[in-house]
């Protein structure tokens, strides 16, 4: 993946999660929505795996000095791109 001119190396699962966000820019995505689009039937809804993958994407995509692209919407899920548009 790329952010601007910078190349970002992602695992297959990280890419699947990012792709889910890219298909819904600016929309709040619930953990359920992300799991339906980036995981198979073995996803355990009681786990925090989605939170872990979003945190990994933040570390890889949001470099120091760049505006963060991911936003946590408390009690709802995550959004990509909201802060970049402000």
XYZ file of N, CA and C in Angstrom:
258
model
N 0.858 -1.187 0.000
C 0.000 0.000 0.000
C 0.895 1.238 0.000
N 0.306 2.372 -0.275
C 1.034 3.640 -0.260
C 0.243 4.694 0.485
N 0.954 5.549 1.168
C 0.386 6.778 1.700
C 1.226 7.893 1.116
N 0.640 8.611 0.186
C 1.412 9.603 -0.543
C 2.493 8.910 -1.345
N 3.726 9.319 -1.142
C 4.839 8.690 -1.851
C 5.475 7.567 -1.037
N 5.068 7.446 0.217
C 5.656 6.452 1.110
C 4.984 5.097 0.928
N 5.806 4.066 0.740
C 5.291 2.700 0.626
C 5.112 2.115 2.021
N 4.000 1.433 2.224
C 3.673 0.817 3.506
C 3.506 -0.674 3.281
N 4.333 -1.462 3.955
C 4.257 -2.911 3.805
C 3.223 -3.469 4.780
N 2.274 -4.227 4.248
C 1.192 -4.778 5.054
C 1.111 -6.291 4.892
N 0.630 -6.938 5.938
C 0.337 -8.365 5.831
C -0.968 -8.518 5.039
N -1.278 -9.733 4.665
C -2.506 -9.998 3.922
C -3.733 -9.563 4.721
N -3.768 -9.868 5.999
C -4.917 -9.502 6.836
C -4.988 -7.988 7.040
N -3.843 -7.336 7.254
C -3.841 -5.875 7.386
C -4.388 -5.231 6.119
N -3.988 -5.762 4.969
C -4.485 -5.231 3.702
C -5.996 -5.431 3.581
N -6.494 -6.592 3.998
C -7.937 -6.857 3.939
C -8.706 -5.877 4.820
N -8.183 -5.577 5.989
C -8.833 -4.614 6.881
C -8.790 -3.224 6.257
N -7.633 -2.822 5.736
C -7.513 -1.519 5.088
C -8.455 -1.416 3.898
N -8.543 -2.455 3.103
C -9.434 -2.451 1.946
C -10.890 -2.242 2.371
N -11.276 -2.849 3.477
C -12.633 -2.662 3.991
C -12.886 -1.188 4.291
N -11.928 -0.523 4.926
C -12.068 0.905 5.216
C -12.080 1.739 3.932
N -11.219 1.390 2.989
C -11.128 2.171 1.756
C -12.404 2.094 0.926
N -13.144 1.024 1.073
C -14.417 0.891 0.358
C -15.532 1.724 1.003
N -15.270 2.261 2.209
C -16.274 3.046 2.939
C -15.629 4.284 3.571
N -15.003 5.157 2.777
C -14.300 6.307 3.351
C -15.253 7.235 4.103
N -14.826 7.627 5.291
C -15.610 8.554 6.089
C -16.761 7.922 6.847
N -17.060 6.657 6.598
C -18.150 5.972 7.301
C -17.615 5.322 8.568
N -18.434 5.320 9.604
C -18.086 4.597 10.819
C -18.373 3.122 10.572
N -17.334 2.297 10.730
C -17.479 0.856 10.534
C -17.458 0.166 11.889
N -18.460 -0.628 12.137
C -18.504 -1.396 13.381
C -17.527 -2.561 13.290
N -17.198 -3.110 14.430
C -16.343 -4.298 14.440
C -17.022 -5.440 13.672
N -18.344 -5.529 13.805
C -19.093 -6.562 13.081
C -18.932 -6.400 11.570
N -19.039 -5.167 11.075
C -18.888 -4.915 9.638
C -17.484 -5.304 9.178
N -16.486 -4.896 9.941
C -15.102 -5.218 9.580
C -14.898 -6.723 9.575
N -15.435 -7.405 10.579
C -15.255 -8.862 10.641
C -15.934 -9.563 9.468
N -17.101 -9.074 9.054
C -17.819 -9.693 7.936
C -17.069 -9.551 6.620
N -16.284 -8.489 6.485
C -15.613 -8.218 5.217
C -14.131 -8.589 5.191
N -13.521 -8.766 6.354
C -12.079 -9.045 6.369
C -11.712 -10.361 7.049
N -12.691 -11.059 7.621
C -12.420 -12.331 8.299
C -13.300 -13.423 7.725
N -12.928 -14.652 8.009
C -13.757 -15.777 7.601
C -14.672 -16.168 8.761
N -15.315 -17.294 8.650
C -16.277 -17.723 9.662
C -15.626 -18.085 10.994
N -14.307 -18.142 11.051
C -13.602 -18.485 12.287
C -13.389 -17.283 13.206
N -13.889 -16.113 12.830
C -13.741 -14.915 13.657
C -14.474 -15.093 14.981
N -13.823 -14.747 16.070
C -14.421 -14.822 17.406
C -14.813 -13.413 17.832
N -16.110 -13.095 17.871
C -16.540 -11.743 18.212
C -16.163 -11.309 19.629
N -15.802 -12.243 20.488
C -15.400 -11.897 21.851
C -13.934 -11.454 21.922
N -13.192 -11.632 20.840
C -11.767 -11.276 20.856
C -11.580 -9.794 20.522
N -10.382 -9.304 20.752
C -10.057 -7.913 20.430
C -9.200 -7.827 19.163
N -9.260 -8.834 18.318
C -8.380 -8.912 17.156
C -8.577 -7.724 16.203
N -9.776 -7.228 16.053
C -9.991 -6.080 15.163
C -9.305 -4.849 15.730
N -9.412 -4.643 17.031
C -8.727 -3.513 17.665
C -7.214 -3.615 17.452
N -6.697 -4.821 17.547
C -5.264 -5.055 17.350
C -4.865 -4.696 15.915
N -5.647 -5.123 14.936
C -5.306 -4.843 13.541
C -5.445 -3.364 13.198
N -6.427 -2.692 13.756
C -6.547 -1.250 13.524
C -5.347 -0.535 14.136
N -4.914 -0.958 15.316
C -3.733 -0.361 15.946
C -2.488 -0.586 15.089
N -2.352 -1.774 14.517
C -1.208 -2.054 13.630
C -1.233 -1.150 12.407
N -2.424 -1.001 11.815
C -2.539 -0.117 10.645
C -2.185 1.317 11.002
N -2.643 1.781 12.146
C -2.301 3.146 12.583
C -0.795 3.330 12.671
N -0.111 2.357 13.296
C 1.348 2.471 13.441
C 2.046 2.487 12.091
N 1.538 1.723 11.145
C 2.197 1.638 9.846
C 1.821 2.788 8.913
N 0.583 3.220 8.949
C 0.094 4.212 7.987
C 0.276 5.641 8.476
N 0.064 5.872 9.766
C 0.165 7.224 10.318
C 1.580 7.477 10.839
N 2.463 7.947 9.970
C 3.840 8.242 10.353
C 3.882 9.550 11.136
N 4.916 9.741 11.956
C 5.048 10.994 12.704
C 5.002 12.200 11.756
N 4.254 13.205 12.163
C 4.136 14.418 11.361
C 3.015 14.386 10.342
N 2.418 13.226 10.111
C 1.300 13.114 9.172
C -0.008 13.160 9.960
N -1.046 13.765 9.384
C -2.326 13.742 10.087
C -2.846 12.319 10.170
N -3.361 11.911 11.327
C -3.864 10.541 11.455
C -5.058 10.304 10.547
N -5.100 9.123 9.947
C -6.195 8.784 9.040
C -7.299 7.997 9.728
N -6.973 7.285 10.791
C -7.968 6.474 11.485
C -8.499 7.214 12.698
N -9.789 7.088 12.916
C -10.434 7.701 14.077
C -11.248 6.635 14.801
N -11.128 6.603 16.116
C -11.976 5.740 16.926
C -13.238 6.521 17.249
N -14.377 5.950 16.957
C -15.663 6.564 17.293
C -16.187 5.773 18.483
N -16.038 6.363 19.644
C -16.338 5.668 20.904
C -17.741 5.072 20.903
N -17.809 3.786 21.231
C -19.080 3.080 21.307
C -19.651 2.661 19.964
N -18.957 3.018 18.862
C -19.503 2.707 17.538
C -18.542 1.894 16.675
N -17.277 2.275 16.625
C -16.322 1.574 15.767
C -15.182 2.482 15.343
N -14.830 2.392 14.083
C -13.698 3.136 13.534
C -14.099 3.799 12.231
N -13.374 4.879 11.909
C -13.619 5.590 10.657
C -12.261 5.911 10.030
N -12.194 5.833 8.721
C -10.991 6.197 7.965
C -11.257 7.478 7.207
N -10.353 8.408 7.336
C -10.424 9.596 6.500
C -11.125 10.796 7.080
N -11.753 10.685 8.214
C -12.526 11.805 8.750
C -11.636 12.983 9.132
N -10.540 12.728 9.797
C -9.653 13.818 10.233
C -8.929 14.449 9.071
N -8.622 13.665 8.064
C -7.890 14.191 6.902
C -8.729 15.220 6.163
N -10.065 15.123 6.255
C -10.939 16.050 5.536
C -11.202 17.317 6.313
N -10.902 17.362 7.612
C -11.216 18.530 8.438
C -10.313 19.680 8.141
